[in-house]
Tab-separated table of C-alpha atoms and ligand atoms in Angstrom:
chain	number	residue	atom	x	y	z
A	110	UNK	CA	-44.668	-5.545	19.932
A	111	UNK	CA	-45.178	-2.813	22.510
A	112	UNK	CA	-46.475	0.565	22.481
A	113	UNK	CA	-46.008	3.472	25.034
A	114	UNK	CA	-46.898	6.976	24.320
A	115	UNK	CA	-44.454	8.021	26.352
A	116	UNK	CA	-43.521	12.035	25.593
A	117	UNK	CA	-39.812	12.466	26.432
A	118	UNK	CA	-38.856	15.273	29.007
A	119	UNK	CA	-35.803	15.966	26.799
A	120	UNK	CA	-35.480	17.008	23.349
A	121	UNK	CA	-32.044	17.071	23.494
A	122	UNK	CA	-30.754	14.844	20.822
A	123	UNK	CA	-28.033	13.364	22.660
A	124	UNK	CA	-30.135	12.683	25.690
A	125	UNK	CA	-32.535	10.650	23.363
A	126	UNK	CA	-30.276	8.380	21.664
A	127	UNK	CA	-29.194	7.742	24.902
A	128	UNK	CA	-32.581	6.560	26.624
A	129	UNK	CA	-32.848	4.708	23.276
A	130	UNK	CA	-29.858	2.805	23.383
A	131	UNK	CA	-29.857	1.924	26.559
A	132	UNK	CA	-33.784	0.947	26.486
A	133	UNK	CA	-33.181	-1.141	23.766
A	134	UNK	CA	-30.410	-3.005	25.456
A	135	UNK	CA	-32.579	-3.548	29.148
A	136	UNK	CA	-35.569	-4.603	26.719
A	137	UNK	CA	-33.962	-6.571	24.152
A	138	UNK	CA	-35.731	-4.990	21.450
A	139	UNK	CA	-35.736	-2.352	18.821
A	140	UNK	CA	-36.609	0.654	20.374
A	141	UNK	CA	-37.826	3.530	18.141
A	142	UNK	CA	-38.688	7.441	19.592
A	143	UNK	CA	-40.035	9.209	16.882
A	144	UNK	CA	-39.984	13.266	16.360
A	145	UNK	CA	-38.464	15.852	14.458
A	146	UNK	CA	-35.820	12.906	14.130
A	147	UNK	CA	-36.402	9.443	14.292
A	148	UNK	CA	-33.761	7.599	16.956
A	149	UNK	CA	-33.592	3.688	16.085
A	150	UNK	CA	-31.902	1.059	18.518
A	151	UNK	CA	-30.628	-2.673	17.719
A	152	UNK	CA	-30.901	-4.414	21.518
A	153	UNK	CA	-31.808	-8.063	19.947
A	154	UNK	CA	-28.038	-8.469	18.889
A	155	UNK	CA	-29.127	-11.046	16.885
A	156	UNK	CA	-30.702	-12.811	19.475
A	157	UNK	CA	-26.785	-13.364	21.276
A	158	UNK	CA	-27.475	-13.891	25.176
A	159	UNK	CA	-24.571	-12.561	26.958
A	160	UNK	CA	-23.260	-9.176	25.740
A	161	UNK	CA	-19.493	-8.149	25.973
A	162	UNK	CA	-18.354	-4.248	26.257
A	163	UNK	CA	-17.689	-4.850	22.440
A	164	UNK	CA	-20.970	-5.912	21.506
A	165	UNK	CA	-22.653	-3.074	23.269
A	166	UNK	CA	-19.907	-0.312	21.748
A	167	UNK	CA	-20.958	-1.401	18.186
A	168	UNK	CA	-24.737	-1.607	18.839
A	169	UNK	CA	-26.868	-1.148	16.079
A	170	UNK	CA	-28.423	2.647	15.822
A	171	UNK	CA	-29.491	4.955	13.293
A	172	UNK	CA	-31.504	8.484	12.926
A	173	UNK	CA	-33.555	9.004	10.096
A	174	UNK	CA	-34.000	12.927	9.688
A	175	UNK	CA	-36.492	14.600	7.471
A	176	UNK	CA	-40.613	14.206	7.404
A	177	UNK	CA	-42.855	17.087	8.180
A	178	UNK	CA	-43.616	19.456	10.876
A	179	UNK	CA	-47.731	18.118	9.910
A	180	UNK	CA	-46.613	14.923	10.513
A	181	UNK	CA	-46.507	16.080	14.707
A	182	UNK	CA	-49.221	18.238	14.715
A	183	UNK	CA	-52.502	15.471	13.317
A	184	UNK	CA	-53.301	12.527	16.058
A	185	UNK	CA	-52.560	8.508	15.137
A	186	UNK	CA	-49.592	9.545	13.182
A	187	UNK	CA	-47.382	7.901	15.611
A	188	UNK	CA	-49.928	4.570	16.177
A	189	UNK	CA	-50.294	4.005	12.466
A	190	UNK	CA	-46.438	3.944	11.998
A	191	UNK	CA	-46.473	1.103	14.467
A	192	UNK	CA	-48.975	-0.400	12.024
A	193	UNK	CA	-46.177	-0.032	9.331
A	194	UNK	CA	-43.546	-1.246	11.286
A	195	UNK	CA	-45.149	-4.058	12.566
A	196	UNK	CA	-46.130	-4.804	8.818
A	197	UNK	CA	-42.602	-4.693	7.725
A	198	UNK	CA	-41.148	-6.996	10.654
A	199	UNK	CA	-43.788	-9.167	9.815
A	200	UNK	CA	-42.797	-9.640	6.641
A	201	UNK	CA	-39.008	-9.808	7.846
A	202	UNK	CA	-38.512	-11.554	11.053
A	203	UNK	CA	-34.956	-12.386	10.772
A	204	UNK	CA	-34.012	-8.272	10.560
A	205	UNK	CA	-36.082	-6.862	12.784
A	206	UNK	CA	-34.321	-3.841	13.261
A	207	UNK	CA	-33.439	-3.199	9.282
A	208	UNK	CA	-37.597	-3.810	9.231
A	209	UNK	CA	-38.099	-0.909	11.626
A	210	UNK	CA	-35.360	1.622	9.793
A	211	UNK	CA	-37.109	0.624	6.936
A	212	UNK	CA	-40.685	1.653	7.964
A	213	UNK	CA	-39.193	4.412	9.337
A	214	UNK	CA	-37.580	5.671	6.701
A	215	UNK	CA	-40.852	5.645	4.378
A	216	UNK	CA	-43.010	7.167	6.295
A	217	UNK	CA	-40.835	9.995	6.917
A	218	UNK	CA	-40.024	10.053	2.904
A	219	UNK	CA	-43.916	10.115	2.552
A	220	UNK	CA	-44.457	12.648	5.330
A	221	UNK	CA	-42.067	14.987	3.679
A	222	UNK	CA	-43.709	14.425	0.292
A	223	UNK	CA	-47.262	15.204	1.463
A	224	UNK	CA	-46.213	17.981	3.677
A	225	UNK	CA	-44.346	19.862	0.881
A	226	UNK	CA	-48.344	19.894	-0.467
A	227	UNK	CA	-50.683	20.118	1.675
A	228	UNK	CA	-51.914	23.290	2.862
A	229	UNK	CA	-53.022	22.126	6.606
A	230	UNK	CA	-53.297	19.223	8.611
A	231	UNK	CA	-56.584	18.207	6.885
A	232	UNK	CA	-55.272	18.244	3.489
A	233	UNK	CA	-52.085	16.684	5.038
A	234	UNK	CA	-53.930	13.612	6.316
A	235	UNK	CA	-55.522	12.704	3.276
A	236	UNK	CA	-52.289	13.596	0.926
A	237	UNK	CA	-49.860	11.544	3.586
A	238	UNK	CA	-51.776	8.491	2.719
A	239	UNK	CA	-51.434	8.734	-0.765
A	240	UNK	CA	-47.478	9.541	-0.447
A	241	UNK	CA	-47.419	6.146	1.674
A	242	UNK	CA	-49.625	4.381	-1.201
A	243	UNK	CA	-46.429	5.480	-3.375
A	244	UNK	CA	-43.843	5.563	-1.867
A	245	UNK	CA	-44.130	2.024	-0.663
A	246	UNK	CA	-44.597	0.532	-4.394
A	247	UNK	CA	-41.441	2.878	-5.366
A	248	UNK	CA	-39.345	1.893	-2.562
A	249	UNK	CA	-38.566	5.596	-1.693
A	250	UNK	CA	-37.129	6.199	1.723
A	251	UNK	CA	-35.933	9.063	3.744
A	252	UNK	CA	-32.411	9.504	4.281
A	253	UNK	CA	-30.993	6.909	7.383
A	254	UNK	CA	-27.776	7.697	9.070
A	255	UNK	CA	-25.589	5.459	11.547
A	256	UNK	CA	-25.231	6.375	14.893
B	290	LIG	N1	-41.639	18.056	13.768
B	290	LIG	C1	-41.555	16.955	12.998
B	290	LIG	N2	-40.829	16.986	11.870
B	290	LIG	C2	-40.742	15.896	11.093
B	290	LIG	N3	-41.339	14.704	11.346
B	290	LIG	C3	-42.073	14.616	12.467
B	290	LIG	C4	-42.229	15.730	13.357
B	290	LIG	N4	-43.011	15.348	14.389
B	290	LIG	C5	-43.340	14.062	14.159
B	290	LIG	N5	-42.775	13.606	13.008
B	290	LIG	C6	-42.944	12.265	12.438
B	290	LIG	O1	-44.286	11.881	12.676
B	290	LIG	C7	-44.399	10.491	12.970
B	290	LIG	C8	-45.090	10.296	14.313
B	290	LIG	O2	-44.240	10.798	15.329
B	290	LIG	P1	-44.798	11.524	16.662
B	290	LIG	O3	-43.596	11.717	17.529
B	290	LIG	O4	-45.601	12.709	16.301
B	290	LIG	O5	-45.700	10.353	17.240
B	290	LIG	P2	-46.748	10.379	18.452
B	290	LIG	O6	-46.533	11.589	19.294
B	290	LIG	O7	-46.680	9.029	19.076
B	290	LIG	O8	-48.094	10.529	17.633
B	290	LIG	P3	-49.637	10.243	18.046
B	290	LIG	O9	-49.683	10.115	19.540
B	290	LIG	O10	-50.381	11.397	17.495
B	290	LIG	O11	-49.985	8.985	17.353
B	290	LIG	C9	-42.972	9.939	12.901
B	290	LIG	O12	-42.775	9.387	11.621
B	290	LIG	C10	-42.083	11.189	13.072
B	290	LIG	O13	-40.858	11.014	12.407
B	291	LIG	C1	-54.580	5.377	20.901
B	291	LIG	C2	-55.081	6.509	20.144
B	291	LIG	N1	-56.381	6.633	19.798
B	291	LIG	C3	-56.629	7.750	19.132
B	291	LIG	S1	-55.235	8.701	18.939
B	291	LIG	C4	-54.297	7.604	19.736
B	291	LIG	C5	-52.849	7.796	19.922
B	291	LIG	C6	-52.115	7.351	18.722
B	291	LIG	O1	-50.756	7.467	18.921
């Protein structure tokens, strides 16, 4: 897996689903960019070589809204959701992308959960852990919508 803290010049929503999509489809991977909402892009295809105009009109893609306005504002919060992710791909390596939503989707849920708490980003830290802790024995997710 690959990590770039890249910061996106655009916050327009449309703009990054775009740059997602089509990142995912030069790379070949799921492509995540993280924020206020999570973008999530399916370029493996299931591994398929050459890709028809079909293929790529039906790509896999999903935004997972939701988490906490903390979650942006303490550092490592985006590194240590690569930790997750890689975690959950780990432990499914024939759905990588359904892996990824997955993480996603928790740590948002567990974000949101600790953020409705804390009273500042120090509290937050501590309290986001604990949500995590829980919410990944409970199986409680933020809310994931297709693309
Ligand atoms: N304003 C926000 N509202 C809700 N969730 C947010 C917000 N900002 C970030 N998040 C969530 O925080 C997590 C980390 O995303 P972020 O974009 O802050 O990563 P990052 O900039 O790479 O972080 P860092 O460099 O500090 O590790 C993701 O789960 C994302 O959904
Ligand atoms: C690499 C790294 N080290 C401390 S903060 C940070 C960025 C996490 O996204």
């Amino acid at each position: 897996m690959k990590m770039k803290g890249v910061d996106s010049e655009s916050s327009k929503l449309s703009d990054i689903i775009q740059v997602v999509k089509e990142l995912s489809i030069k790379s070949r991977s799921v492509v995540v960019a993280t924020g206020e909402v999570d973008v999530i892009a399916d370029g493996t295809f299931g591994g398929k070589i050459e890709l028809t105009e079909e293929d790529v009109k039906h790509q896999k893609a999903v935004m997972i809204k939701g988490g906490h306005e903390l979650m942006g504002r303490i550092t490592t919060s985006g590194c240590a959701l690569g930790s997750v992710i890689v975690g959950s791909v780990a432990a499914n390596p024939e759905e990588p992308f359904m892996a990824t939503v997955a993480a996603c989707a928790l740590y948002k849920k567990a974000g949101e959960l600790a953020g409705a708490k804390a009273s500042g980003p120090g509290s937050f830290e501590w309290m986001f852990l604990d949500e995590l802790d829980k919410c990944s024995r409970s199986g409680t997710f933020a809310e994931i919508s297709k693309l």
